[in-house]
Amino acid sequence: MSKLASVNSRNLDLSLYKTHITATGLPPLSRSFLVTLQSRSPYTVSLNSSSLLFDSNIFRFCIPLKTINSKFNSIPDSNEIPLVKLEPLIHNFLLHSSQFGFFLNVRRFKEALLGHSGQRPAPVLLDVVHLWAIHLSGSAEFTAYESNYLSRALHTAVNALSGVHSGNTVLYTTQAEVLLTLYFVQNTRFLEAKYHLSTAVSLVISSGLHRIRSAESYATGGHSTASRGSMTPPRDGIEECERINAFWTVLTVNNCWTTADGSPSNISYTDPDTRIDTPWPLDLNAPGSHSQVPPESSFGTVTAFLGNQPDSGTSMAALHAKAAILFEQASKLASQYHPNMNNKRQFYASFTSADTLIERFKLSLPTVHSHSSREMIVTHSLAHVATIQLHNPFVMDTDASRSRVITSARTIVANIAQVPLNKFGYIDPIMGTLFMAACQVFVTELKRLRRHRPMNSPVPPEERFVVDATETILAAMNIFAPSCQLMNSQLIAMQRRISSFST
């Protein structure tokens, strides 16, 4: 599998982030992350895990990090987009917001925007939604304002949790941090993305969102939902489900992107303080979502899943979270392997357990068809790349692993051929990484096939299939590359690799 060697040296003004941590009193997780950033002079990141899914060449095409000035001035009205023009952009963003980590109930959020509900969204969330709306507009008329709206969003994020605030401010701030994380990922600004991801994780853990409806709380007579920090009891079932989905969205984003770049996860499944009891998320914005009810109590949700215990997590959101967990766990396990390791027996026991769990999970997924959602495509792809990652250390020496990896890559291609990708508009940025993983499988297989084929002999059907599969993936990436800087960088890197191999 390809490696991510390093991110280009970039200047990063950390004064804003120092101010943010001081103002919000975030727990040590974010503080340690800041220390890590400060120790990397001149802010370079070295990522050398054998299980990484990026390619070092990608970052030759990344836009440079813009220096962030902590002394933001308020943006004058003349630099704002009139609300009458901004509203349709917000509507467009909300149509695609699930791809960028939006976990709130969209209907209720719209009502809050219009002032039809009791509480308007926090300013930081409004600013980040406006930023995303402008970013996705694709119109120079509006994107000319994007840097101004980014400055505003970062400014309000600094003070989002300072002073007196409502019970939902933590929830809204978490949503804003998730959206900022994926905004920076999408625009290949990885250090900033890491910071905002770390902040989001800190918020959900310190607020107790990992212990919603914990069986332990019931046993001790405590409240059934998060009660630590500044979280007040939810107003109703929808708000409780938003909090549940907030935690799982943060975990999913964390698992995808820390795995993709090989950095340590911000969330531990073995630490008693961060044990996850929160029930699996529900499809909060799906038709008939009002009939979905979380279980009365829950305990050890992730550890039970990894132990292959049956559960009630069958919603699309739950399947997505599970696929991200498997993607993370498979990659982590594969990175621990080396031929001369001492505890091979323990490794192979863990390998077999993980492999069995991944295969059972894939069999439990609904079949992809022409009307499948983007979330379904992402979930299937995460699960199949989990197989690719797990078996990757053995593909050169073991036919069984090579077969499993090729089958998974072929299934990814078959799935994307089933759906009208060009009608999606946007897709979760992690798909670029998953596409690259599948494409690398085919490149490796193509090398093997050509190595064993006599020169100037006719191209056999198997080799033709591999070439076609590679072209299908590149065509899929090309659909989303114009609207995603990261996907575009990955597409260029993959095209150059294939071109150098073909010549």
Coordinates of C-alpha atoms in Angstrom, one line a residue:
M1 CA 0.0 0.0 0.0
S2 CA 1.2 3.5 -0.7
K3 CA 2.7 5.7 2.0
L4 CA 2.3 9.2 3.0
A5 CA 5.9 10.5 3.5
S6 CA 5.3 14.1 4.6
V7 CA 3.3 17.2 4.3
N8 CA 5.1 20.1 2.7
S9 CA 6.6 22.6 5.2
R10 CA 4.0 25.3 5.8
N11 CA 3.8 28.2 8.0
L12 CA 1.0 28.1 10.6
D13 CA 0.2 30.9 13.0
L14 CA -1.0 29.1 16.1
S15 CA -1.9 32.2 18.1
L16 CA -5.6 31.8 17.3
Y17 CA -5.5 28.2 18.4
K18 CA -3.8 29.1 21.7
T19 CA -6.5 31.7 22.3
H20 CA -9.2 29.1 21.5
I21 CA -7.8 26.6 24.0
T22 CA -7.5 29.3 26.7
A23 CA -11.0 30.7 26.1
T24 CA -12.8 27.3 26.0
G25 CA -10.9 25.5 28.6
L26 CA -10.6 22.4 26.4
P27 CA -9.4 19.3 28.1
P28 CA -5.7 18.1 27.7
L29 CA -6.4 16.3 24.4
S30 CA -6.4 19.5 22.5
R31 CA -3.6 21.0 24.6
S32 CA -1.4 18.1 23.8
F33 CA -2.2 18.4 20.1
L34 CA -1.2 22.0 20.2
V35 CA 2.1 21.1 21.8
T36 CA 2.6 18.5 19.1
L37 CA 2.1 21.1 16.4
Q38 CA 4.4 23.5 18.1
S39 CA 7.2 20.9 18.3
R40 CA 7.1 20.3 14.5
S41 CA 9.4 23.1 13.3
P42 CA 8.8 24.3 10.7
Y43 CA 5.4 22.5 11.1
T44 CA 6.1 19.5 9.0
V45 CA 4.4 16.2 9.6
S46 CA 6.2 12.8 9.1
L47 CA 3.8 9.9 8.5
N48 CA 5.5 6.6 7.7
S49 CA 3.1 3.9 8.6
S50 CA 3.0 1.0 6.2
S51 CA -0.8 1.0 6.2
L52 CA -1.2 4.6 5.0
L53 CA -3.6 5.3 2.2
F54 CA -2.2 8.6 0.9
D55 CA 0.6 9.0 -1.5
S56 CA 3.4 11.4 -0.8
N57 CA 3.1 12.8 -4.3
I58 CA -0.3 14.1 -3.5
F59 CA 1.1 16.9 -1.4
R60 CA 3.1 18.3 -4.3
F61 CA -0.1 19.6 -5.6
C62 CA -1.7 20.8 -2.4
I63 CA -2.4 24.5 -2.0
P64 CA -0.2 26.2 0.6
L65 CA -1.7 26.8 4.0
K66 CA -2.8 30.4 4.4
T67 CA -1.4 32.1 7.5
I68 CA -4.2 32.6 10.0
N69 CA -4.1 35.9 11.8
S70 CA -5.5 35.8 15.3
K71 CA -6.3 39.5 15.3
F72 CA -9.5 39.3 13.2
N73 CA -11.4 42.4 12.7
S74 CA -15.2 42.2 12.2
I75 CA -16.1 41.9 8.6
P76 CA -17.8 45.0 7.3
D77 CA -21.3 44.7 5.8
S78 CA -20.0 45.5 2.3
N79 CA -18.0 42.3 2.4
E80 CA -21.1 40.2 3.2
I81 CA -23.4 38.4 0.7
P82 CA -27.0 39.7 1.0
L83 CA -29.2 37.2 2.8
V84 CA -31.5 36.9 -0.1
K85 CA -28.6 35.5 -2.2
L86 CA -27.2 33.4 0.7
E87 CA -30.4 31.5 1.5
P88 CA -30.4 29.4 -1.7
L89 CA -26.8 28.6 -1.1
I90 CA -27.6 27.4 2.4
H91 CA -30.4 25.3 1.0
N92 CA -28.0 23.7 -1.5
F93 CA -25.5 23.0 1.3
L94 CA -28.1 21.3 3.4
L95 CA -29.0 19.0 0.5
H96 CA -25.4 17.7 0.6
S97 CA -24.5 18.3 4.2
S98 CA -24.6 14.6 5.3
Q99 CA -21.4 14.2 3.2
F100 CA -19.6 16.7 5.3
G101 CA -20.5 15.5 8.8
F102 CA -23.8 17.4 9.4
F103 CA -25.6 15.4 12.1
L104 CA -28.4 17.7 13.2
N105 CA -32.0 17.3 12.3
V106 CA -32.2 19.3 9.0
R107 CA -35.9 20.2 9.4
R108 CA -35.4 21.5 12.9
F109 CA -32.2 23.4 11.9
K110 CA -34.1 25.1 9.1
E111 CA -36.8 26.1 11.5
A112 CA -34.2 27.5 13.8
L113 CA -32.6 29.5 11.0
L114 CA -36.0 31.1 10.2
G115 CA -36.6 31.8 13.9
H116 CA -39.6 29.4 14.0
S117 CA -38.3 27.5 16.9
G118 CA -37.3 28.6 20.4
Q119 CA -33.5 28.8 19.9
R120 CA -31.5 30.0 17.0
P121 CA -28.3 28.1 16.2
A122 CA -25.1 29.4 17.8
P123 CA -23.3 32.1 15.8
V124 CA -20.3 29.8 15.2
L125 CA -22.5 27.2 13.5
L126 CA -24.2 29.8 11.4
D127 CA -20.9 31.2 10.3
V128 CA -19.5 27.7 9.4
V129 CA -22.7 26.8 7.5
H130 CA -22.4 30.1 5.6
L131 CA -18.8 29.2 4.8
W132 CA -19.8 25.8 3.4
A133 CA -22.7 27.2 1.5
I134 CA -20.4 29.7 -0.3
H135 CA -17.7 27.0 -0.8
L136 CA -20.2 24.7 -2.5
S137 CA -21.7 27.4 -4.7
G138 CA -19.1 27.0 -7.4
S139 CA -19.7 30.5 -8.4
A140 CA -17.0 33.2 -8.5
E141 CA -19.6 35.7 -7.5
F142 CA -19.8 34.1 -4.1
T143 CA -16.5 32.3 -3.6
A144 CA -14.8 35.7 -3.7
Y145 CA -16.2 36.1 -0.2
E146 CA -15.0 32.7 1.0
S147 CA -11.9 33.9 2.8
N148 CA -13.9 36.6 4.6
Y149 CA -16.4 34.0 5.8
L150 CA -13.6 31.6 6.8
S151 CA -12.0 34.4 8.9
R152 CA -15.4 35.1 10.6
A153 CA -16.0 31.4 11.3
L154 CA -12.6 30.9 12.9
H155 CA -13.1 34.1 14.9
T156 CA -16.4 33.0 16.4
A157 CA -15.0 29.5 17.0
V158 CA -12.5 31.0 19.4
N159 CA -15.2 32.4 21.7
A160 CA -17.9 29.8 21.1
L161 CA -17.9 28.3 24.6
S162 CA -16.7 31.3 26.6
G163 CA -19.1 33.2 28.9
V164 CA -22.8 32.3 29.4
H165 CA -24.3 30.1 26.8
S166 CA -27.3 27.9 26.2
G167 CA -27.4 24.1 26.8
N168 CA -27.1 23.4 23.1
T169 CA -24.1 25.5 22.5
V170 CA -21.8 22.5 23.0
L171 CA -23.8 20.6 20.5
Y172 CA -23.7 23.4 18.0
T173 CA -20.0 24.0 18.5
T174 CA -19.3 20.4 18.0
Q175 CA -21.2 20.5 14.7
A176 CA -19.2 23.6 13.7
E177 CA -15.9 21.9 14.6
V178 CA -16.8 18.8 12.5
L179 CA -17.7 21.0 9.5
L180 CA -14.5 22.9 9.9
T181 CA -12.5 19.7 10.0
L182 CA -13.9 18.5 6.7
Y183 CA -13.7 21.9 5.2
F184 CA -10.0 21.9 5.8
V185 CA -9.6 18.2 4.7
Q186 CA -11.5 19.0 1.5
N187 CA -9.1 21.9 0.8
T188 CA -5.9 19.9 1.7
R189 CA -5.2 22.0 4.8
F190 CA -4.4 19.0 7.0
L191 CA -2.8 20.6 10.1
E192 CA -5.9 22.8 10.6
A193 CA -8.1 19.8 10.0
K194 CA -6.3 17.9 12.7
Y195 CA -6.7 20.7 15.2
H196 CA -10.5 21.0 14.6
L197 CA -10.9 17.2 14.7
S198 CA -9.1 17.1 18.0
T199 CA -11.3 19.9 19.4
A200 CA -14.5 18.0 18.3
V201 CA -13.3 14.8 20.0
S202 CA -12.5 16.8 23.2
L203 CA -16.0 18.3 23.2
V204 CA -17.9 15.1 22.8
I205 CA -15.8 13.3 25.4
S206 CA -15.7 16.1 28.0
S207 CA -19.5 16.6 27.6
G208 CA -20.2 12.9 28.2
L209 CA -21.7 12.2 24.8
H210 CA -20.0 8.8 24.8
R211 CA -22.1 7.8 27.8
I212 CA -25.6 8.6 26.6
R213 CA -28.2 6.1 28.0
S214 CA -25.3 4.3 29.7
A215 CA -26.4 1.2 31.6
E216 CA -23.9 2.2 34.2
S217 CA -25.8 5.5 34.8
Y218 CA -29.1 3.6 35.1
A219 CA -27.5 1.2 37.6
T220 CA -26.3 4.1 39.8
G221 CA -29.5 6.1 39.5
G222 CA -27.9 8.7 37.3
H223 CA -29.4 10.5 34.3
S224 CA -29.7 8.5 31.1
T225 CA -28.0 11.0 28.9
A226 CA -24.9 13.2 28.9
S227 CA -24.9 15.4 32.0
R228 CA -21.3 16.4 32.4
G229 CA -19.8 19.7 31.3
S230 CA -22.4 22.3 30.2
M231 CA -24.9 19.8 28.6
T232 CA -28.4 20.1 30.0
P233 CA -31.0 17.3 29.6
P234 CA -32.3 17.2 26.0
R235 CA -35.6 18.9 25.3
D236 CA -37.1 15.9 23.5
G237 CA -36.2 12.7 21.6
I238 CA -35.0 14.5 18.5
E239 CA -32.5 16.5 20.5
E240 CA -31.3 13.4 22.3
C241 CA -30.8 11.6 18.9
E242 CA -28.9 14.7 17.7
R243 CA -26.5 14.2 20.6
I244 CA -26.2 10.5 19.9
N245 CA -25.4 11.2 16.3
A246 CA -23.0 14.0 17.2
F247 CA -20.8 11.5 19.1
W248 CA -20.9 8.9 16.3
T249 CA -20.2 11.4 13.6
V250 CA -17.1 12.7 15.5
L251 CA -16.0 9.1 16.0
T252 CA -16.5 8.3 12.3
V253 CA -14.6 11.3 11.1
N254 CA -11.8 10.6 13.6
N255 CA -11.5 7.0 12.5
C256 CA -11.5 7.8 8.8
W257 CA -8.9 10.6 8.8
T258 CA -6.5 9.4 11.6
T259 CA -6.4 6.1 9.8
A260 CA -5.9 7.7 6.4
D261 CA -2.8 9.5 7.5
G262 CA -1.5 7.0 10.0
S263 CA -1.7 9.2 13.1
P264 CA -2.8 7.9 16.5
S265 CA -6.6 7.9 17.1
N266 CA -8.0 10.5 19.4
I267 CA -10.4 7.9 20.8
S268 CA -9.4 4.8 22.8
Y269 CA -11.8 1.8 23.1
T270 CA -9.8 0.3 26.0
D271 CA -9.5 3.3 28.3
P272 CA -12.2 3.0 31.0
D273 CA -12.7 6.8 31.0
T274 CA -13.6 6.8 27.3
R275 CA -15.6 3.5 27.2
I276 CA -18.4 4.1 24.7
D277 CA -21.8 3.3 26.0
T278 CA -23.8 5.5 23.7
P279 CA -26.3 3.5 21.5
W280 CA -25.8 3.3 17.8
P281 CA -26.9 6.4 15.8
L282 CA -30.3 6.7 14.1
D283 CA -31.1 8.0 10.6
L284 CA -32.3 11.3 12.0
N285 CA -33.2 12.9 8.6
A286 CA -34.7 9.8 6.9
P287 CA -38.4 9.5 6.2
G288 CA -40.1 7.9 9.2
S289 CA -37.3 8.8 11.5
H290 CA -39.8 9.8 14.2
S291 CA -40.6 6.1 14.7
Q292 CA -36.9 5.3 15.6
V293 CA -36.2 4.9 19.3
P294 CA -32.8 4.2 20.8
P295 CA -32.6 1.4 23.3
E296 CA -33.4 2.2 26.9
S297 CA -29.8 1.5 28.0
S298 CA -26.5 0.6 26.4
F299 CA -23.1 -0.5 27.5
G300 CA -19.8 -1.1 25.7
T301 CA -21.2 -0.4 22.3
V302 CA -18.0 -0.6 20.3
T303 CA -16.3 -3.4 22.3
A304 CA -19.5 -5.5 21.9
F305 CA -19.4 -4.9 18.2
L306 CA -15.7 -5.8 17.9
G307 CA -16.5 -8.9 19.9
N308 CA -19.0 -9.9 17.2
Q309 CA -22.0 -9.6 19.6
P310 CA -25.4 -9.0 18.0
D311 CA -26.9 -5.5 18.3
S312 CA -29.7 -3.3 17.1
G313 CA -27.4 -0.9 15.1
T314 CA -28.9 -1.3 11.6
S315 CA -29.6 2.3 10.6
M316 CA -27.5 3.7 7.7
A317 CA -25.8 6.0 10.2
A318 CA -24.9 3.0 12.4
L319 CA -23.6 0.9 9.5
H320 CA -21.5 3.9 8.4
A321 CA -20.0 4.2 11.9
K322 CA -19.3 0.4 12.1
A323 CA -17.6 0.4 8.7
A324 CA -15.3 3.3 9.9
I325 CA -14.5 1.3 13.0
L326 CA -13.5 -1.7 10.9
F327 CA -11.5 0.4 8.5
E328 CA -9.6 1.8 11.5
Q329 CA -9.1 -1.5 13.3
A330 CA -8.0 -3.4 10.2
S331 CA -5.5 -0.7 9.3
K332 CA -4.2 -0.6 12.8
L333 CA -3.7 -4.3 13.0
A334 CA -2.0 -4.6 9.6
S335 CA 0.4 -1.9 10.6
Q336 CA 1.6 -4.0 13.5
Y337 CA 2.7 -6.9 11.4
H338 CA 6.3 -7.6 10.4
P339 CA 7.7 -11.0 9.3
N340 CA 10.0 -11.4 12.4
M341 CA 7.5 -10.3 15.0
N342 CA 7.6 -12.3 18.3
N343 CA 3.9 -12.7 19.0
K344 CA 2.8 -14.1 15.6
R345 CA 0.3 -16.5 17.2
Q346 CA -1.5 -13.6 18.9
F347 CA -1.4 -11.5 15.7
Y348 CA -2.9 -14.3 13.6
A349 CA -5.7 -14.8 16.2
S350 CA -6.5 -11.1 16.0
F351 CA -6.2 -11.2 12.2
T352 CA -8.7 -14.1 11.9
S353 CA -11.1 -12.4 14.3
A354 CA -11.0 -9.1 12.4
D355 CA -11.3 -10.8 9.0
T356 CA -14.3 -12.8 10.1
L357 CA -16.0 -9.7 11.6
I358 CA -15.4 -7.7 8.4
E359 CA -16.8 -10.4 6.1
R360 CA -19.9 -10.9 8.3
F361 CA -20.4 -7.1 8.3
K362 CA -20.1 -6.9 4.5
L363 CA -22.7 -9.7 4.1
S364 CA -25.1 -7.8 6.4
L365 CA -25.1 -4.7 4.2
P366 CA -27.9 -3.9 1.9
T367 CA -27.0 -4.6 -1.8
V368 CA -26.0 -1.6 -3.8
H369 CA -28.4 -0.7 -6.5
S370 CA -29.2 2.3 -8.8
H371 CA -31.0 4.2 -6.1
S372 CA -28.5 3.6 -3.3
S373 CA -27.5 6.6 -1.3
R374 CA -24.1 8.2 -1.1
E375 CA -23.9 7.0 2.5
M376 CA -24.4 3.4 1.3
I377 CA -21.6 3.7 -1.3
V378 CA -19.2 5.2 1.4
T379 CA -20.1 2.4 3.9
H380 CA -19.5 -0.4 1.4
S381 CA -16.3 1.2 0.3
L382 CA -15.0 1.6 3.8
A383 CA -15.7 -2.1 4.5
H384 CA -14.0 -3.3 1.4
V385 CA -10.9 -1.2 2.0
A386 CA -10.9 -2.6 5.5
T387 CA -10.3 -6.0 3.8
I388 CA -7.7 -4.5 1.5
Q389 CA -5.8 -3.0 4.5
L390 CA -6.0 -6.1 6.6
H391 CA -4.7 -8.4 3.9
N392 CA -2.2 -6.0 2.3
P393 CA 0.9 -7.2 4.2
F394 CA 0.4 -10.7 2.7
V395 CA -0.7 -10.0 -0.9
M396 CA 2.8 -10.6 -2.3
D397 CA 3.2 -14.0 -0.7
T398 CA -0.2 -15.4 -0.2
D399 CA -2.6 -16.2 -3.0
A400 CA -5.6 -16.2 -0.6
S401 CA -4.9 -12.6 0.5
R402 CA -4.2 -11.5 -3.0
S403 CA -7.6 -12.9 -4.1
R404 CA -9.4 -11.3 -1.2
V405 CA -7.9 -7.9 -1.9
I406 CA -8.7 -8.1 -5.6
T407 CA -12.2 -9.2 -4.9
S408 CA -12.8 -6.2 -2.6
A409 CA -11.3 -3.8 -5.1
R410 CA -13.5 -5.2 -7.9
T411 CA -16.6 -4.9 -5.7
I412 CA -15.9 -1.3 -5.1
V413 CA -15.8 -0.8 -8.9
A414 CA -18.9 -2.8 -9.4
N415 CA -20.7 -0.8 -6.7
I416 CA -19.8 2.6 -8.2
A417 CA -20.9 1.3 -11.6
Q418 CA -24.4 0.7 -10.2
V419 CA -25.1 4.3 -9.2
P420 CA -25.3 7.6 -11.1
L421 CA -22.3 9.2 -9.5
N422 CA -22.6 12.3 -11.8
K423 CA -26.0 13.0 -10.1
F424 CA -24.5 13.0 -6.6
G425 CA -22.9 16.4 -7.0
Y426 CA -20.7 15.9 -3.9
I427 CA -19.5 12.9 -1.9
D428 CA -17.7 12.3 1.4
P429 CA -14.0 13.4 0.9
I430 CA -12.8 10.0 2.3
M431 CA -13.9 8.4 -1.0
G432 CA -10.8 9.8 -2.7
T433 CA -8.7 7.9 -0.3
L434 CA -10.8 4.7 -0.7
F435 CA -10.7 5.1 -4.5
M436 CA -6.9 5.3 -4.3
A437 CA -6.7 2.2 -2.2
A438 CA -8.7 0.2 -4.7
C439 CA -6.8 1.7 -7.6
Q440 CA -3.5 0.7 -6.1
V441 CA -4.7 -2.9 -5.8
F442 CA -5.2 -2.9 -9.6
V443 CA -1.9 -1.2 -10.3
T444 CA -0.1 -3.9 -8.3
E445 CA -2.1 -6.6 -10.0
L446 CA -1.4 -5.1 -13.4
K447 CA 2.3 -5.2 -12.7
R448 CA 2.1 -8.9 -11.7
L449 CA 0.1 -9.8 -14.8
R450 CA 2.5 -8.0 -17.2
R451 CA 5.5 -9.5 -15.5
H452 CA 4.2 -13.0 -16.4
R453 CA 3.1 -12.1 -19.9
P454 CA 5.5 -12.5 -22.8
M455 CA 6.4 -9.2 -24.4
N456 CA 4.2 -8.2 -27.5
S457 CA 1.7 -11.0 -26.8
P458 CA -2.0 -10.3 -27.0
V459 CA -3.6 -8.7 -23.9
P460 CA -5.5 -11.4 -22.0
P461 CA -9.1 -10.7 -20.8
E462 CA -8.0 -10.6 -17.1
E463 CA -5.5 -7.8 -17.8
R464 CA -8.1 -5.9 -19.9
F465 CA -10.5 -6.1 -17.0
V466 CA -7.9 -4.7 -14.6
V467 CA -7.2 -1.8 -16.9
D468 CA -10.9 -1.1 -17.3
A469 CA -11.4 -1.2 -13.5
T470 CA -8.6 1.3 -13.0
E471 CA -10.1 3.6 -15.6
T472 CA -13.5 3.3 -14.0
I473 CA -12.1 4.5 -10.7
L474 CA -10.2 7.4 -12.3
A475 CA -13.4 8.4 -14.1
A476 CA -15.3 8.4 -10.8
M477 CA -12.6 10.5 -9.1
N478 CA -12.8 12.9 -12.1
I479 CA -16.4 13.5 -11.4
F480 CA -15.8 14.9 -7.9
A481 CA -12.3 16.4 -8.4
P482 CA -13.5 19.8 -9.6
S483 CA -15.3 20.4 -6.3
C484 CA -12.8 18.8 -4.0
Q485 CA -9.2 19.9 -3.8
L486 CA -8.2 16.7 -2.0
M487 CA -9.8 14.4 -4.6
N488 CA -8.2 16.5 -7.4
S489 CA -4.8 16.1 -5.8
Q490 CA -5.3 12.3 -5.4
L491 CA -6.5 12.0 -9.0
I492 CA -3.4 13.8 -10.3
A493 CA -1.2 11.6 -8.2
M494 CA -2.9 8.4 -9.3
Q495 CA -2.8 9.5 -13.0
R496 CA 0.9 10.2 -12.8
R497 CA 1.6 6.9 -11.1
I498 CA -0.3 5.0 -13.8
S499 CA 1.3 7.0 -16.5
S500 CA 4.9 6.3 -15.3
F501 CA 4.0 2.6 -15.0
S502 CA 2.6 2.4 -18.5
T503 CA 5.5 4.1 -20.2

